[in-house]
Coordinates of C-alpha atoms and ligand atoms in Angstrom, one line a residue:
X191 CA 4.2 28.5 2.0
X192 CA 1.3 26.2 1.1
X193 CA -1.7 28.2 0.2
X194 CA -5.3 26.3 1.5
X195 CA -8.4 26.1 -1.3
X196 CA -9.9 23.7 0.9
X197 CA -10.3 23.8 4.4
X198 CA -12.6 21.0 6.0
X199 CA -11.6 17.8 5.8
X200 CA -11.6 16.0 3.3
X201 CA -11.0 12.0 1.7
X202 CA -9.3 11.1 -1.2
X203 CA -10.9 8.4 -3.8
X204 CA -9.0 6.4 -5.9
X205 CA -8.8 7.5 -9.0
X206 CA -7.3 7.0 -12.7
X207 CA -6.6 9.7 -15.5
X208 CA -7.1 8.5 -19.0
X209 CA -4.2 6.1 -20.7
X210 CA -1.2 7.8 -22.2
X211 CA -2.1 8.2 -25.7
X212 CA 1.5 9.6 -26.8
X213 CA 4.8 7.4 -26.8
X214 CA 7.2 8.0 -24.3
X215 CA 9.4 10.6 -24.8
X216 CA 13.2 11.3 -23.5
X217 CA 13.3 12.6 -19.8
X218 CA 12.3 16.5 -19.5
X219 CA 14.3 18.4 -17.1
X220 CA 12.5 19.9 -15.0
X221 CA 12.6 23.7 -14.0
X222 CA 9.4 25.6 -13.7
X223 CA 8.2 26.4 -10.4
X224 CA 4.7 25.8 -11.3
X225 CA 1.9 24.5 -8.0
X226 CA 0.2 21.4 -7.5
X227 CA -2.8 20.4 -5.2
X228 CA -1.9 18.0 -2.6
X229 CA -3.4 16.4 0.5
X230 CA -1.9 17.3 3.3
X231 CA -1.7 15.7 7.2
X232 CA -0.5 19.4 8.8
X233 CA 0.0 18.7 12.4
X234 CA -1.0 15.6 14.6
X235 CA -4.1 14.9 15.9
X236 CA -7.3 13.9 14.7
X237 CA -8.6 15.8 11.3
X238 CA -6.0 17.9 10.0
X239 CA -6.0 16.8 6.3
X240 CA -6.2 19.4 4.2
X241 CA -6.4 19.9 0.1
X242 CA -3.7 22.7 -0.4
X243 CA -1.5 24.0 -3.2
X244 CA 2.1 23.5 -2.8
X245 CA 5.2 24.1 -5.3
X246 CA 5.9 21.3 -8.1
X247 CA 8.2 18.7 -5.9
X248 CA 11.7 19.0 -8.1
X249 CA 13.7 15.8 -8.3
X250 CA 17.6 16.3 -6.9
X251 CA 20.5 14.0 -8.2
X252 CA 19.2 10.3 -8.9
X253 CA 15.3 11.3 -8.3
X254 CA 12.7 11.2 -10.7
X255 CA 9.2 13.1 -10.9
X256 CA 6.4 10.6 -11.2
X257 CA 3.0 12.2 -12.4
X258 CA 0.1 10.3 -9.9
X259 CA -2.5 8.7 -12.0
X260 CA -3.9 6.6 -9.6
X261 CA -3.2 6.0 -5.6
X262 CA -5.1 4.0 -3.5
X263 CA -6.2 4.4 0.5
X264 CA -4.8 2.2 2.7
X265 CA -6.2 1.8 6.1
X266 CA -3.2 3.9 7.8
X267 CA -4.3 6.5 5.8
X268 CA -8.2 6.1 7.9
X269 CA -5.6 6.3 10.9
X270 CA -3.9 9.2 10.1
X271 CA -6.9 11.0 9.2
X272 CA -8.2 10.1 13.1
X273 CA -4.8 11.0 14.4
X274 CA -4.4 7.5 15.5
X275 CA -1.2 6.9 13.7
X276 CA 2.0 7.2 16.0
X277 CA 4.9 7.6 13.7
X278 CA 3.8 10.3 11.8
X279 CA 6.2 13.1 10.7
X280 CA 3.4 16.2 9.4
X281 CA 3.6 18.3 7.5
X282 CA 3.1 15.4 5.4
X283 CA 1.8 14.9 2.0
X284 CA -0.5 11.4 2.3
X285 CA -0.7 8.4 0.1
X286 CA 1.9 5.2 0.1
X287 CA 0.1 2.8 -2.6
X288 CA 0.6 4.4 -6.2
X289 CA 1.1 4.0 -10.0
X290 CA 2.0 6.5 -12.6
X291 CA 4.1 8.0 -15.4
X292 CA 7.7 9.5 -15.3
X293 CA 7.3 13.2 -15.6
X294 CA 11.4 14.3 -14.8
X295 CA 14.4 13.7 -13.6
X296 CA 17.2 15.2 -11.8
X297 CA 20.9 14.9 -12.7
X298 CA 22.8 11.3 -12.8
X299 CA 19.2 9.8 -14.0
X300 CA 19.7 7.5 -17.1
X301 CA 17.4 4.8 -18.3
X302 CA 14.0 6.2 -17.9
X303 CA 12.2 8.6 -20.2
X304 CA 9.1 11.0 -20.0
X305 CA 5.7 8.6 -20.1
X306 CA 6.7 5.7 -18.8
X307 CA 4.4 3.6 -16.4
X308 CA 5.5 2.6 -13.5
X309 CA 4.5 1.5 -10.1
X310 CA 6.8 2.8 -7.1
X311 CA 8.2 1.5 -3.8
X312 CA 6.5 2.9 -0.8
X313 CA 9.9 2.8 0.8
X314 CA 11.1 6.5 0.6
X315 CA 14.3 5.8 1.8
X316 CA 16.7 4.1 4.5
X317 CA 20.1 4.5 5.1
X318 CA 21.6 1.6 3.4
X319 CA 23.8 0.4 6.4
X320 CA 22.2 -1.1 9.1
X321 CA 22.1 -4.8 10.2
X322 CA 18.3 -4.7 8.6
X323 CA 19.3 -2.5 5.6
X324 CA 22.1 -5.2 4.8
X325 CA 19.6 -8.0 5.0
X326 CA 17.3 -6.9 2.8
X327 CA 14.7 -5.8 5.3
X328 CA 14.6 -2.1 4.7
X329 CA 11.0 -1.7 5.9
X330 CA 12.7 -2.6 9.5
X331 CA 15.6 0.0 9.0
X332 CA 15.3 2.6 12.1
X333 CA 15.7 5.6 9.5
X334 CA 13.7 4.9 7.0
X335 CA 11.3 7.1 5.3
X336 CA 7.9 5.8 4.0
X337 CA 5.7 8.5 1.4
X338 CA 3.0 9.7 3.2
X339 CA 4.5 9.0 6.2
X340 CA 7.6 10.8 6.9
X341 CA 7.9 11.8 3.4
X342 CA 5.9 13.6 0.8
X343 CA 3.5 10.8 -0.9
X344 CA 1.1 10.4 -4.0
X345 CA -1.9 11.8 -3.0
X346 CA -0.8 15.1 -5.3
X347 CA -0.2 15.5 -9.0
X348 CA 3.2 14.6 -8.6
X349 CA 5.7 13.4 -5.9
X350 CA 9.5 12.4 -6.3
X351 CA 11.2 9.2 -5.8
X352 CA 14.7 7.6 -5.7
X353 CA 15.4 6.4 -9.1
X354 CA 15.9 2.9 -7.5
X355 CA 11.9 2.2 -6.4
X356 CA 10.9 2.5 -9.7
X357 CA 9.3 -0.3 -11.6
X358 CA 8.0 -0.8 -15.1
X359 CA 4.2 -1.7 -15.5
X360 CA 3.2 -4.2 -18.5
X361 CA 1.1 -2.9 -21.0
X362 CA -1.5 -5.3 -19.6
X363 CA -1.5 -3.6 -15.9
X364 CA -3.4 -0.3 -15.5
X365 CA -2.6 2.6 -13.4
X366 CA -5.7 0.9 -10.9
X367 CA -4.3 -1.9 -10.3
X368 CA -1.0 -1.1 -10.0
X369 CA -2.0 1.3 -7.6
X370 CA -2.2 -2.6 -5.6
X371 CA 1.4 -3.3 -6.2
X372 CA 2.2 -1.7 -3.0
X373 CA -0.4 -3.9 -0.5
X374 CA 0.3 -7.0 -3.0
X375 CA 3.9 -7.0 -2.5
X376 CA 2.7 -7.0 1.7
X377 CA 0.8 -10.2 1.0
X378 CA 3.6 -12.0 -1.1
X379 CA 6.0 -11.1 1.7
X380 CA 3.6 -13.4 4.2
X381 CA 3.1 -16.0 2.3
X382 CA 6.2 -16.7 0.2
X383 CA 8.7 -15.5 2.7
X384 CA 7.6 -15.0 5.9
X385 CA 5.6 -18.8 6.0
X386 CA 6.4 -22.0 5.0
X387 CA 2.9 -22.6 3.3
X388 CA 2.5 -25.8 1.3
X389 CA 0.1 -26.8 -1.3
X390 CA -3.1 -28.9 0.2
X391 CA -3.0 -26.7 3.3
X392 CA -5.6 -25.1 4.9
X393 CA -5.2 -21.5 6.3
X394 CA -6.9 -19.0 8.2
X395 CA -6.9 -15.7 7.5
X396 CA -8.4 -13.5 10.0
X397 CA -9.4 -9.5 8.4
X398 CA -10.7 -9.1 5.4
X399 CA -9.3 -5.7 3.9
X400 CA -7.3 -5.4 1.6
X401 CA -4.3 -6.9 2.9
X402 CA -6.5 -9.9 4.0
X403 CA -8.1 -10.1 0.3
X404 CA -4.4 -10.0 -0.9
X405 CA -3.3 -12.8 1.6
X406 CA -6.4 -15.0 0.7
X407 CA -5.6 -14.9 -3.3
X408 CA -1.7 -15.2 -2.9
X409 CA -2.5 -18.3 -0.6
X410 CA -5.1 -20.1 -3.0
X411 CA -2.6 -19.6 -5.6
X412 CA 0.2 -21.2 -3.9
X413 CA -2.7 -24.3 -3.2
X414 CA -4.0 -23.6 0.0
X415 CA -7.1 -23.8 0.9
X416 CA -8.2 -20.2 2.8
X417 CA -11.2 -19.8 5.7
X418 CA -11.1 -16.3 5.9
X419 CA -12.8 -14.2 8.9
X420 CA -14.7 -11.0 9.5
X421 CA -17.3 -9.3 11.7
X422 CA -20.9 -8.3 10.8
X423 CA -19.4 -5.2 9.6
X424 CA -17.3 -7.2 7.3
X425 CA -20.3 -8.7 5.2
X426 CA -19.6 -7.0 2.1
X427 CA -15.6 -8.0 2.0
X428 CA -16.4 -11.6 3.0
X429 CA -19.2 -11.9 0.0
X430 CA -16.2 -10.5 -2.5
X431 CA -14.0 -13.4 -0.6
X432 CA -16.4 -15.8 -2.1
X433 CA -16.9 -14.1 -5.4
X434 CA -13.2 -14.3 -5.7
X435 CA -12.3 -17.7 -4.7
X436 CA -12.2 -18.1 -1.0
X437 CA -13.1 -21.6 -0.1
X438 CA -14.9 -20.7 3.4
X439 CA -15.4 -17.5 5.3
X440 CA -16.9 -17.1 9.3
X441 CA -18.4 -14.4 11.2
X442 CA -16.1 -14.6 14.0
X443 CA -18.8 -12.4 15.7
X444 CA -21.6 -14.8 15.6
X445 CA -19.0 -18.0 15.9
X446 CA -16.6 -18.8 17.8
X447 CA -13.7 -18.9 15.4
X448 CA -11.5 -21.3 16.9
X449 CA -14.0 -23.6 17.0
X450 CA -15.2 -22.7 13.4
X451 CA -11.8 -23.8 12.4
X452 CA -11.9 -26.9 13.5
X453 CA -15.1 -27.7 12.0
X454 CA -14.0 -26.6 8.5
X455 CA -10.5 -28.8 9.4
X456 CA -12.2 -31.7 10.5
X457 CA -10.6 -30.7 14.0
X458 CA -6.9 -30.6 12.8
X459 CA -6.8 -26.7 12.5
X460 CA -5.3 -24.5 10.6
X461 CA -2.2 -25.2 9.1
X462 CA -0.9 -21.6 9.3
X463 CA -3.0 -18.2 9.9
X464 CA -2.2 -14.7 9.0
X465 CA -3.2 -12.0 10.8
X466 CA -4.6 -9.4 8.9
X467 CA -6.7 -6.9 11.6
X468 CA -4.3 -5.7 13.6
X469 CA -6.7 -6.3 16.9
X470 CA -5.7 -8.7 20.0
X471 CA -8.8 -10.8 19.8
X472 CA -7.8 -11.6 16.2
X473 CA -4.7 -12.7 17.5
X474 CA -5.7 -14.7 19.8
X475 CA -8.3 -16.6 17.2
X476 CA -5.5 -17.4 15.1
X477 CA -3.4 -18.7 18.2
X478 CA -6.0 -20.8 19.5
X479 CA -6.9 -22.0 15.8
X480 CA -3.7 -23.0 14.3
X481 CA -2.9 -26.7 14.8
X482 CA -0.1 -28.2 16.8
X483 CA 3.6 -27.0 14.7
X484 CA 1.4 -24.6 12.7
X485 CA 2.6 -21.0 11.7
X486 CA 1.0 -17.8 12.7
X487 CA 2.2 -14.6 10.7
Ligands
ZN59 ZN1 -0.7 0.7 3.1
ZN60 ZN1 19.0 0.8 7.6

């Protein structure tokens, strides 16, 4: 039974313990049965999130523990907090985007040792069979499991994953950043798989959170040129845009953004556009700004 020390509602931060000072060590097997705090989603609906103790999560065969040292909010976690999340599975422990250090392992678990830094998969699980499973495309897989979604995630001392969706951090990444991997990885799949982006193009990125920050950078990397657009309430994210990088951002409140577009394009449009707000109009911006045999992802 979980045990509440906190009842109102509350929102995690991101946050990072201290650096490691020891050397990793070999992999401790776990076996106390000590508690942990954890931030739970209880039932559906809006609110529900709770700060509760709950028992140390003990890895089974090919699972490892993975001690949380920094986890970051994503904006399904605002949604789940509002109860405006659909394919929740409470009680749930929250957090999907998350870095730490291997704290145990169960049985048939070889190659990583106590202290190690890694970054993790937010892919829970899937069942390894289906047509999507077999292509590679496990985040389509119709029994998948995603942490803090349908399974037990980082926003708690520790939380157990498959062996498998581990990675390694480089001395040179910290816990805080890696805690990014996660959304990173979202904004590589657009624009190195999922479009056929070209150096010299122009793109449109419409939504500036995180996922739209991501998109932005990985696209001026790869040589594009990026017009990125918010609203009012956006102001702040569009002026880190610019700090960053961004060629050219709009208001698409205060402009029309099609039309913005094709000012900034000399009236060719966009070459591709990612949508990154997850709202109708924003979809129908990009449609009506990309050019003729542009992409929209
Ligand atoms: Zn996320
Ligand atoms: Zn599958």
């Amino acid at each position: 039974m979980t045990r509440s020390i906190r009842t109102r509602t509350s929102t995690p931060f991101i946050s990072e313990r201290s650096r490691l000072a020891t050397k990793p060590s070999r992999v401790h097997r776990y076996s106390r049965r000590d508690c942990m705090r954890a931030l739970r989603k209880l039932k559906l609906g809006p609110g529900e999130v709770e700060l509760v103790e709950v028992p140390d999560p003990q890895p089974a065969r090919g699972e490892v523990r993975v001690r949380v040292e920094s986890a970051g909010i994503c904006g399904t976690d605002i949604h789940i907090l509002h109860g405006a999340y659909g394919n929740l599975q409470p009680p749930v422990t929250l957090g999907h985007e998350f870095a730490g250090v291997v704290a145990g392992a169960g049985p048939g678990v070889h190659g990583w040792s106590d202290g190690e830094r890694v970054a993790v998969e937010s892919l829970a699980g899937s069942c390894g069979r289906c047509r999507d499973c077999r292509a590679g495309e496990t985040q389509c897989c119709p029994e998948r499991r995603a942490f803090g979604i349908s399974a037990d995630g980082a926003f708690a001392d520790y939380v157990v994953v498959r062996e498998t969706a581990l990675h390694r951090l480089p001395d040179g990444v910290s816990f805080r950043q890696a805690a990014l991997a996660e959304p990173l990885c979202v904004a590589v799949h657009a624009v190195l798989e999922k479009s056929s982006l070209r150096a010299g193009d122009t793109v449109l990125v419409t939504g500036p959170g995180t996922i739209g920050q991501l998109v932005a950078q990985v696209a001026r990397l790869s040589g594009a040129a990026v017009i990125l657009a918010g609203t009012a309430k956006d102001r702040e994210r569009l002026e880190l845009a610019t700090a960053t990088g961004t060629e050219h951002t709009v208001f698409s409140d205060r402009e029309d953004l099609p039309a913005a577009v094709e000012r900034i394009t000399a009236g060719r449009g966009a070459d591709a556009a990612f949508e990154c707000a997850g709202v109708g109009a924003a979809v129908r911006g990009c449609l009506a700004a990309v050019r003729k045999a542009g992409q929209l992802v």
